[in-house]
Amino acid sequence: MTPEPQPSRDELMEDLRQLRARAADLLESKRFLEAILAVCPTALFVWDPAADKPVYYSPAVVPITGYTFEEIAAGGAAFHATLIHPEDRAAWAASLDQLRQLEGSGHVEVTFRQRHKDGAYRWVYSRMTPFTYAPVGGNRLVLGVAHDITAVKQAEAERLRLEEQMQHAQKLESLGVLAGGIAHDFNNLLTGVLGHASLALMELPPDTPARGYIQQIESSAWRAADLTQQMLAYAGRDKFVIQPLNLSRLVEEIAKLLQTVVSKKATLRLEFGAQLPPIDGDATQLRQVVMNLITNASDALGEDTGAIALRTGVHVANEAYLTTTWLKDDLPAGRYVFLEVSDTGCGMDPTTVQRIFDPFFSTKFTGRGLGLAAVLGIVRGHRGTIEVYSEPGNGTTFKVLFPAVDETPPAADGPKTADPKAWRGAGLVLIADDEKSVRGLAKTVLRRAGFETLEAANGRECLDLYREHGTRVVAVLLDLTMPEMNGEETFRELRLLRADVRVVLMSGYSEGEVATRFAGKGLASVLQKPFHPTELVQCLRRSLEPGG
C-alpha cells in the first residue's frame, strides 16, 4: 500500500492561518451577536426540556425578571413556575403541552404575568418553537423570545377606562338632553294646572268643601314641579342662587317636613354640629338633597322597623380621603361641612353601589331612579363630593361634603308676599306660547289684572301680530321654546321692529340661566314656569314700572 502524502510545512501553515481566521471571524460574529442581544429589549432564551434547565438567556432577561441567568438556572423549571401568576399557570402549562405536540416547524404563543424580583407582576408575551440541536446530542430544545408588555397592557387598560368614561359621559349627556326636554314640556303642563287651580281658589268661597280638593291638586302639582327641578338639576340646566348658608339651620327649617316622608315604622334622629362654618350654596337645591337622601333611606327600610339618622358636622379631609369619594377630581384638601344620612335598612352590595347614581336606575318597584342622580348633579354643582358606605343587611350611609367658607352667612330675609289685587295695569299684552293651556291661563290672569290680550302660537304669529298692533302693545309675554321660530329669534326680530319693546321671557328652565343668556340684550324680565298667577302679575308690574 502506498502511503498517503503528508502535507508540507507550508500547507500546514496555510491551514493554521485559515483556522485562525475562522476563529477570529467566529469571535467577531459572537461579539457582534452579543452586542445585538445587549440592546435588544426582547429576551431570547434556549431551554433544554430533557435536563429541565435553561441553556441560554440573553441579557434582557434581567430587566424583565430581575434575576440573572445563574439564579434562574439554579432554580430550574420549578423555580420559574413559582414566578408565574397563579391565575396564569394553567395557560402556561397548556402552552408547554402544545409545544411538546408540535411536529417539525410551528410555534406556540402565550401571554402571562410573571413576578419580578421586586415583587411586582409584569405582563410577558412569549413565543416558542422546538429545535433539534446536534452539538447537545441531538436533543430537542426550545427556542423562544419573551417581551415585557406591561406598558402595552397598562396603556390598553387606560384606553378602555377612558373609552368607558367617554361612553358614560355621552350617555349622561344624551339623558341630560332628554331630561331637560321632558322637564320643559312638563313645566308647561304644570303651569296650566297650578295656575288654574290658583284661580279657582281665588274664586271659591272660604267655606266651600271644594277648596280642600283643589288645594290638594295644587299641592300635588307643586310636588310634580319639584320633580322637574330634579330633572333639570340632572340635566345641568338648573342654575343656583348661591349665598352663604348654615347647613344645620337649613335642615332644622325642614325638620317637620322630613317627618312626613319617613316611614311610619322608622325613627328619625337629628344631630346638628355646633357652630358650623358656612357653605356657599343654593338653599332650594340643598333642601332637595336632604329630602332625596331621607326618602332614599326610608325606602331602604321598607315595611321594617328601623332608624334613620341625619347628622351635620365638620370634616377635615386630606387628598387621600377625597380620592375615595365619588366626585374626587380636583378637590382641594381642607375643611368640609358634611351632611350624613344613615339607615338600618337592607343595604347594598358593591355592584349596586356602583350604579346608584346612574339616572333611571332604581332598586324600588315604583322608583323613578332620578333622586340620587339629581343629588349627584347638585353636589357636583356645589363643588362638593359624596362618600357612600353600604353592606347587605347592615344599612347604608351617605356622607355629602361641601367646601367650608370663612364668611358669616347673612340673616335671611323674611318671606315677601304680594296681594294680587293691589295693582292693576292697562294696555295690550301679546302672549306668545305654543302651549294652549299656558296662553289661556295668562290671558285669564292678565285680563283680571286690567289688561287686554292677544295670543300667538309661535314666533312667526307673534311677529305678525306685533307688526299689526305694535303701537298698542305694552308688553310681550314670550315663551323661550316654540316651533318654527324660538323665543330667542323672535326676541331679536321684535327688537328690530322696536328697540324699546318690553319682553317678559317665559321658560321651563331656570330663571338664572335665561337671565345670564340674555344679559345686556334689553330683556325686561324672566318668568320661570310653572308660576303662580300672582308671580305673573308682579313680574309684569316690574317690567312696566321700574322699581315696582
XYZ file of C-alpha atoms in Angstrom:
548
model
C 0.000 0.000 0.000
C 1.304 3.406 -0.971
C 1.382 5.761 1.998
C -0.646 8.943 1.693
C 1.434 12.006 1.077
C 1.999 14.177 4.122
C 1.099 17.859 3.917
C 4.016 20.120 3.551
C 5.022 22.635 6.153
C 3.663 25.461 4.003
C 0.309 23.693 3.638
C 0.094 23.197 7.392
C 0.860 26.830 7.968
C -1.856 27.823 5.485
C -4.403 25.578 7.186
C -3.422 27.090 10.511
C -3.839 30.610 9.134
C -7.322 29.696 7.832
C -8.313 28.183 11.173
C -7.144 31.291 12.974
C -9.057 33.488 10.520
C -12.200 31.429 11.014
C -11.777 31.549 14.776
C -11.341 35.305 14.569
C -14.455 35.542 12.383
C -16.398 33.399 14.837
C -15.186 35.520 17.739
C -16.148 38.709 15.899
C -19.532 37.219 14.983
C -20.046 36.279 18.636
C -19.131 39.788 19.762
C -21.476 41.225 17.122
C -24.329 38.928 18.200
C -23.737 39.737 21.863
C -23.838 43.452 21.053
C -27.167 42.989 19.266
C -28.620 40.961 22.136
C -27.347 43.503 24.675
C -29.504 46.275 23.175
C -32.480 44.068 22.278
C -35.348 44.656 24.752
C -36.753 41.249 23.922
C -35.206 38.373 25.857
C -34.069 35.335 23.868
C -33.815 32.009 25.623
C -32.958 28.358 24.951
C -34.429 25.715 27.220
C -33.448 22.052 27.455
C -36.631 20.110 28.350
C -34.707 16.877 28.958
C -32.434 18.460 31.549
C -35.244 20.799 32.656
C -32.920 23.803 32.734
C -32.007 26.829 30.637
C -29.193 26.599 28.171
C -29.050 30.308 27.411
C -30.731 33.593 28.335
C -29.975 36.926 26.664
C -29.201 39.968 28.852
C -32.763 41.303 28.505
C -33.953 38.615 30.928
C -32.593 40.680 33.838
C -34.869 43.774 33.471
C -37.828 41.517 32.689
C -37.432 39.138 35.655
C -34.927 40.829 37.938
C -32.970 37.537 38.108
C -29.674 36.608 36.458
C -29.169 33.588 34.221
C -27.342 31.804 37.062
C -30.189 32.363 39.514
C -32.779 31.036 37.074
C -30.567 28.106 36.091
C -30.093 27.154 39.739
C -33.855 27.072 40.313
C -34.800 25.297 37.109
C -38.343 24.845 35.838
C -39.820 24.557 39.336
C -38.444 27.970 40.268
C -39.733 29.531 37.031
C -43.212 28.098 37.618
C -43.422 29.820 41.012
C -42.831 33.170 39.314
C -45.925 32.861 37.131
C -49.134 34.428 38.464
C -51.419 31.716 39.921
C -54.236 32.731 37.568
C -51.964 32.297 34.522
C -50.257 28.994 35.391
C -52.888 26.941 33.592
C -52.308 28.910 30.365
C -48.526 28.478 30.743
C -48.856 24.707 31.281
C -51.172 24.430 28.281
C -48.627 26.219 26.091
C -45.938 23.718 27.114
C -48.246 20.818 26.258
C -48.872 22.329 22.810
C -45.129 22.743 22.335
C -44.474 19.048 23.048
C -47.042 18.047 20.462
C -45.552 20.151 17.670
C -44.018 18.196 14.801
C -41.395 19.930 12.687
C -41.984 23.652 12.315
C -44.509 25.662 14.224
C -44.689 27.850 17.294
C -46.731 28.478 20.432
C -47.656 31.909 21.839
C -48.655 32.678 25.429
C -49.225 35.814 27.492
C -48.887 35.654 31.250
C -47.994 37.643 34.352
C -44.611 36.955 35.871
C -43.441 38.074 39.289
C -40.375 40.316 39.177
C -37.673 40.021 41.799
C -39.013 43.270 43.319
C -42.360 41.539 43.969
C -44.404 43.298 41.278
C -46.003 41.354 38.451
C -45.088 42.142 34.850
C -47.041 41.132 31.759
C -44.904 38.964 29.449
C -45.526 37.811 25.886
C -43.593 34.675 24.845
C -43.290 32.864 21.529
C -41.604 29.435 21.481
C -40.659 26.802 18.885
C -38.964 23.366 19.104
C -35.461 22.939 17.659
C -33.169 19.926 17.422
C -29.526 20.848 18.058
C -26.744 18.342 17.188
C -23.990 19.753 19.456
C -26.012 18.742 22.538
C -26.538 15.192 21.378
C -29.420 15.906 19.048
C -31.688 16.839 21.952
C -34.879 18.711 21.230
C -34.507 22.223 22.623
C -36.983 25.033 22.960
C -36.099 28.348 21.356
C -38.131 31.335 22.446
C -38.468 35.058 22.969
C -40.006 36.884 25.897
C -41.089 40.516 25.794
C -42.250 42.751 28.647
C -45.629 44.132 27.513
C -46.623 45.669 30.854
C -46.656 49.188 29.382
C -48.832 47.992 26.491
C -51.277 46.338 28.907
C -51.416 49.463 31.063
C -51.998 51.645 28.016
C -54.784 49.316 26.880
C -56.378 49.390 30.324
C -56.167 53.189 30.342
C -57.676 53.335 26.863
C -60.564 51.136 27.948
C -61.028 53.257 31.072
C -61.130 56.468 29.041
C -63.440 54.845 26.497
C -65.769 53.775 29.282
C -65.686 57.286 30.744
C -66.465 58.759 27.333
C -69.352 56.358 26.793
C -70.651 57.170 30.262
C -70.328 60.899 29.566
C -72.131 60.508 26.253
C -74.884 58.544 27.980
C -75.220 61.221 30.644
C -75.251 63.948 28.012
C -77.963 62.265 25.952
C -80.033 61.519 29.037
C -79.480 65.091 30.180
C -80.892 66.405 26.913
C -83.846 64.036 27.275
C -84.429 65.003 30.914
C -84.203 68.716 30.107
C -86.680 68.393 27.268
C -89.141 66.413 29.368
C -88.804 68.896 32.225
C -89.520 71.809 29.890
C -92.673 70.212 28.475
C -93.761 69.089 31.924
C -93.359 72.623 33.251
C -95.686 73.865 30.523
C -98.364 71.390 31.636
C -97.844 72.225 35.301
C -98.167 75.935 34.566
C -101.718 75.339 33.386
C -102.594 73.016 36.277
C -101.163 75.225 39.018
C -102.381 78.465 37.511
C -105.968 77.367 37.042
C -106.027 75.716 40.478
C -104.881 79.020 41.993
C -107.525 80.945 40.048
C -110.183 78.520 41.250
C -109.100 79.043 44.870
C -109.382 82.817 44.379
C -112.954 82.447 43.150
C -114.246 79.888 45.649
C -115.761 80.983 48.988
C -113.610 80.110 52.013
C -116.183 77.664 53.409
C -116.811 75.586 50.278
C -115.843 71.868 50.551
C -114.289 72.025 47.071
C -111.405 74.186 48.331
C -109.807 71.179 50.029
C -109.820 69.163 46.823
C -108.333 71.985 44.771
C -105.696 72.668 47.416
C -104.720 69.004 47.184
C -104.431 69.366 43.393
C -102.250 72.430 43.870
C -100.056 70.649 46.425
C -99.579 67.615 44.184
C -98.751 69.826 41.229
C -96.043 71.619 43.229
C -94.577 68.243 44.152
C -94.527 67.421 40.451
C -92.777 70.731 39.879
C -90.117 69.610 42.369
C -89.597 66.516 40.211
C -88.969 68.685 37.160
C -86.353 70.554 39.198
C -84.640 67.217 39.856
C -84.654 66.532 36.134
C -83.260 69.985 35.379
C -80.594 69.554 38.050
C -79.545 66.258 36.497
C -79.581 67.792 33.019
C -77.362 70.634 34.238
C -79.981 73.196 33.160
C -80.770 74.478 36.622
C -78.533 77.284 37.846
C -78.008 78.001 41.514
C -78.646 81.145 43.524
C -75.521 80.955 45.665
C -75.293 82.519 49.101
C -73.565 81.677 52.408
C -75.682 79.143 54.330
C -75.589 77.334 57.656
C -76.269 73.683 56.828
C -77.600 72.794 60.283
C -80.029 75.702 60.245
C -81.206 74.795 56.753
C -82.008 71.221 57.862
C -83.728 72.416 61.039
C -86.059 74.562 58.940
C -87.411 71.498 57.118
C -87.325 69.084 60.072
C -91.115 68.818 60.259
C -91.323 68.210 56.535
C -88.758 65.405 56.852
C -91.001 63.614 59.312
C -93.726 63.400 56.667
C -91.580 61.469 54.176
C -90.198 58.955 56.671
C -91.837 55.558 57.074
C -94.255 55.291 59.999
C -92.130 52.456 61.391
C -88.906 54.466 61.238
C -87.358 56.641 63.910
C -85.696 59.818 62.640
C -82.820 61.152 64.758
C -81.284 64.564 64.060
C -77.836 65.549 65.326
C -76.584 69.008 64.407
C -72.963 70.057 64.705
C -72.431 73.214 66.761
C -71.005 76.403 65.233
C -70.645 75.083 61.721
C -68.774 77.280 59.258
C -70.980 78.439 56.380
C -71.007 76.931 52.918
C -71.780 78.625 49.609
C -74.949 77.029 48.301
C -78.421 77.307 46.882
C -80.951 76.726 49.669
C -83.609 75.201 47.425
C -81.226 72.732 45.855
C -79.696 71.735 49.189
C -83.150 71.111 50.671
C -83.753 68.827 47.713
C -80.552 66.907 48.534
C -81.730 66.412 52.122
C -85.223 65.326 51.081
C -83.938 62.871 48.474
C -81.473 61.249 50.879
C -84.096 60.926 53.620
C -86.611 59.494 51.133
C -83.992 57.029 49.902
C -83.232 55.956 53.496
C -86.929 55.487 54.248
C -87.371 53.369 51.111
C -84.414 51.223 52.207
C -86.269 50.342 55.422
C -89.395 49.334 53.515
C -92.044 47.929 55.844
C -89.496 47.012 58.534
C -88.938 48.870 61.770
C -85.681 50.785 61.737
C -83.845 54.031 62.342
C -82.653 56.910 60.205
C -80.010 59.297 61.479
C -79.156 62.686 59.999
C -76.008 64.424 61.210
C -74.141 67.576 60.286
C -70.595 68.469 61.209
C -67.133 69.421 60.006
C -64.696 67.032 58.342
C -61.068 67.947 57.669
C -60.370 65.960 54.502
C -56.948 65.177 53.082
C -56.223 64.293 49.463
C -56.043 60.568 50.175
C -59.559 60.585 51.652
C -61.014 62.667 48.817
C -59.744 60.205 46.212
C -62.026 57.556 47.734
C -65.174 59.654 47.177
C -67.450 59.853 44.150
C -66.546 63.322 42.851
C -62.840 63.141 43.599
C -61.476 65.140 40.662
C -59.605 68.350 41.536
C -60.999 68.658 45.062
C -58.649 70.525 47.412
C -57.808 69.192 50.851
C -59.242 71.235 53.712
C -62.355 71.796 55.802
C -65.672 70.471 54.552
C -69.111 70.743 56.135
C -70.856 67.395 55.891
C -74.422 66.113 55.841
C -74.620 62.432 56.751
C -77.746 60.291 56.347
C -77.605 56.684 57.545
C -80.224 53.978 57.824
C -80.521 50.483 59.261
C -82.155 49.151 56.114
C -81.358 46.380 53.667
C -78.021 47.781 52.479
C -76.468 47.214 49.056
C -73.809 45.013 47.522
C -70.789 46.642 45.778
C -72.300 46.151 42.317
C -75.449 48.057 43.279
C -73.429 50.813 44.971
C -71.574 51.389 41.696
C -74.885 52.107 39.928
C -76.914 54.064 42.471
C -76.152 57.454 40.908
C -76.964 56.313 37.370
C -80.047 58.112 36.053
C -83.180 55.959 35.906
C -81.555 53.181 37.932
C -83.714 52.120 40.872
C -83.949 49.106 43.152
C -87.548 50.011 44.034
C -90.512 48.651 42.129
C -92.051 52.124 41.858
C -88.801 54.087 41.814
C -88.074 56.757 39.213
C -84.309 56.488 39.586
C -83.820 60.263 39.447
C -83.450 61.173 43.123
C -79.818 60.168 43.665
C -78.832 61.216 40.133
C -80.182 64.687 40.946
C -78.281 64.649 44.266
C -75.042 63.919 42.428
C -75.691 66.747 39.967
C -76.424 69.237 42.726
C -73.388 68.243 44.789
C -71.181 68.483 41.705
C -72.536 71.980 41.055
C -71.627 72.965 44.620
C -68.033 71.689 44.166
C -68.659 69.023 46.806
C -68.368 65.261 46.921
C -70.128 62.162 48.282
C -68.945 59.145 50.246
C -71.117 56.011 50.242
C -70.762 53.073 52.609
C -73.131 50.116 52.475
C -73.235 46.396 53.220
C -76.077 43.960 52.534
C -78.102 43.637 55.716
C -76.160 46.379 57.535
C -77.689 49.553 56.165
C -76.288 52.440 54.159
C -74.598 55.750 54.916
C -74.400 58.712 52.534
C -71.965 61.433 53.542
C -72.202 64.608 51.464
C -69.370 67.125 51.852
C -69.395 70.802 50.862
C -66.381 73.150 50.997
C -66.482 75.385 54.073
C -66.100 79.139 53.626
C -64.967 81.777 56.083
C -67.813 84.249 55.575
C -70.605 84.708 58.092
C -73.938 83.952 56.427
C -76.244 86.946 56.301
C -79.548 86.839 58.124
C -82.268 85.509 55.882
C -84.947 87.949 54.830
C -88.470 87.130 55.767
C -90.813 85.852 53.084
C -92.261 88.530 50.871
C -95.906 88.305 49.976
C -97.859 90.276 47.462
C -101.535 90.983 47.146
C -102.631 90.072 43.604
C -105.434 92.658 43.794
C -103.199 95.511 44.969
C -102.139 96.570 41.461
C -103.921 96.843 38.143
C -102.471 97.546 34.741
C -103.746 98.697 31.383
C -102.911 98.201 27.727
C -102.466 95.327 25.314
C -100.220 92.351 26.154
C -99.168 89.939 23.389
C -98.919 86.336 24.691
C -96.758 84.017 22.559
C -96.610 80.355 23.658
C -97.121 77.095 21.794
C -98.962 75.574 24.783
C -102.650 76.477 24.619
C -103.221 75.972 28.353
C -100.425 78.442 29.186
C -101.878 81.048 26.823
C -105.326 80.517 28.342
C -104.014 80.908 31.878
C -102.009 84.040 31.074
C -104.989 85.524 29.244
C -107.311 84.981 32.225
C -104.834 86.326 34.793
C -103.890 89.399 32.773
C -107.485 90.310 31.956
C -108.327 90.065 35.649
C -105.446 92.495 36.240
C -106.881 95.022 33.757
C -105.028 94.175 30.518
C -106.242 93.334 27.055
C -104.556 90.341 25.394
C -103.584 88.885 22.023
C -102.443 85.269 21.571
C -99.821 83.745 19.246
C -98.985 80.025 18.998
C -95.442 80.542 17.679
C -92.805 83.147 16.956
C -93.955 83.971 13.431
C -97.531 84.616 14.562
C -96.138 86.795 17.340
C -94.196 88.954 14.856
C -97.190 89.243 12.527
C -99.453 90.365 15.389
C -96.830 92.804 16.664
C -96.435 94.384 13.213
C -100.232 94.881 13.142
C -100.820 96.015 16.744
C -97.342 97.056 17.900
C -98.306 100.666 18.643
C -100.794 99.449 21.267
C -98.722 96.588 22.734
C -97.277 97.494 26.141
C -95.511 94.185 26.699
C -94.863 90.791 25.078
C -95.091 87.616 27.147
C -92.785 85.333 25.161
C -92.034 81.618 25.579
C -88.394 80.622 25.055
C -89.035 77.281 23.315
C -91.507 77.338 20.421
C -91.777 75.663 16.992
C -90.920 77.417 13.696
C -89.173 80.325 15.449
C -87.990 80.084 19.049
C -88.175 82.802 21.677
C -84.596 83.985 21.225
C -85.025 84.504 17.472
C -88.410 86.162 17.990
C -86.927 88.474 20.616
C -84.214 89.644 18.197
C -86.809 90.364 15.479
C -89.022 92.251 17.949
C -86.045 94.430 18.930
C -85.511 95.256 15.262
C -89.159 96.330 14.955
C -88.973 98.398 18.153
C -85.783 98.852 20.174
C -87.553 99.549 23.485
C -90.081 96.707 23.293
C -90.757 95.240 26.742
C -90.435 91.457 26.635
C -91.007 89.077 29.557
C -89.446 85.756 28.645
C -91.113 82.592 29.990
C -89.107 79.381 30.306
C -89.259 75.966 31.908
C -85.518 76.297 32.509
C -84.131 78.203 35.463
C -84.509 81.963 35.697
C -80.791 82.356 36.397
C -79.775 80.511 33.223
C -82.099 82.545 30.989
C -81.109 85.849 32.606
C -77.430 85.068 32.011
C -78.099 84.058 28.428
C -79.909 87.341 27.677
C -77.755 89.621 29.827
C -77.305 93.059 28.251
C -79.766 92.393 25.425
C -82.658 94.528 26.705
C -84.848 91.804 28.180
C -87.419 93.280 30.581
C -87.768 90.238 32.875
C -87.753 86.453 33.152
C -90.646 84.335 34.449
C -89.885 80.714 35.288
C -92.510 78.045 34.699
C -94.537 76.855 36.465
C -95.660 80.119 38.024
C -98.418 81.310 40.325
C -100.841 83.902 38.886
C -99.543 86.427 41.428
C -95.993 85.909 40.140
C -97.131 86.669 36.589
C -98.810 89.921 37.622
C -95.866 91.044 39.766
C -93.381 90.195 37.001
C -95.332 92.278 34.500
C -95.600 95.106 37.001
C -91.801 95.159 37.475
C -91.378 95.231 33.719
C -93.784 98.117 33.138
C -92.969 100.132 36.244
C -89.246 100.193 37.050
C -88.879 99.672 40.781
C -92.388 98.292 41.018
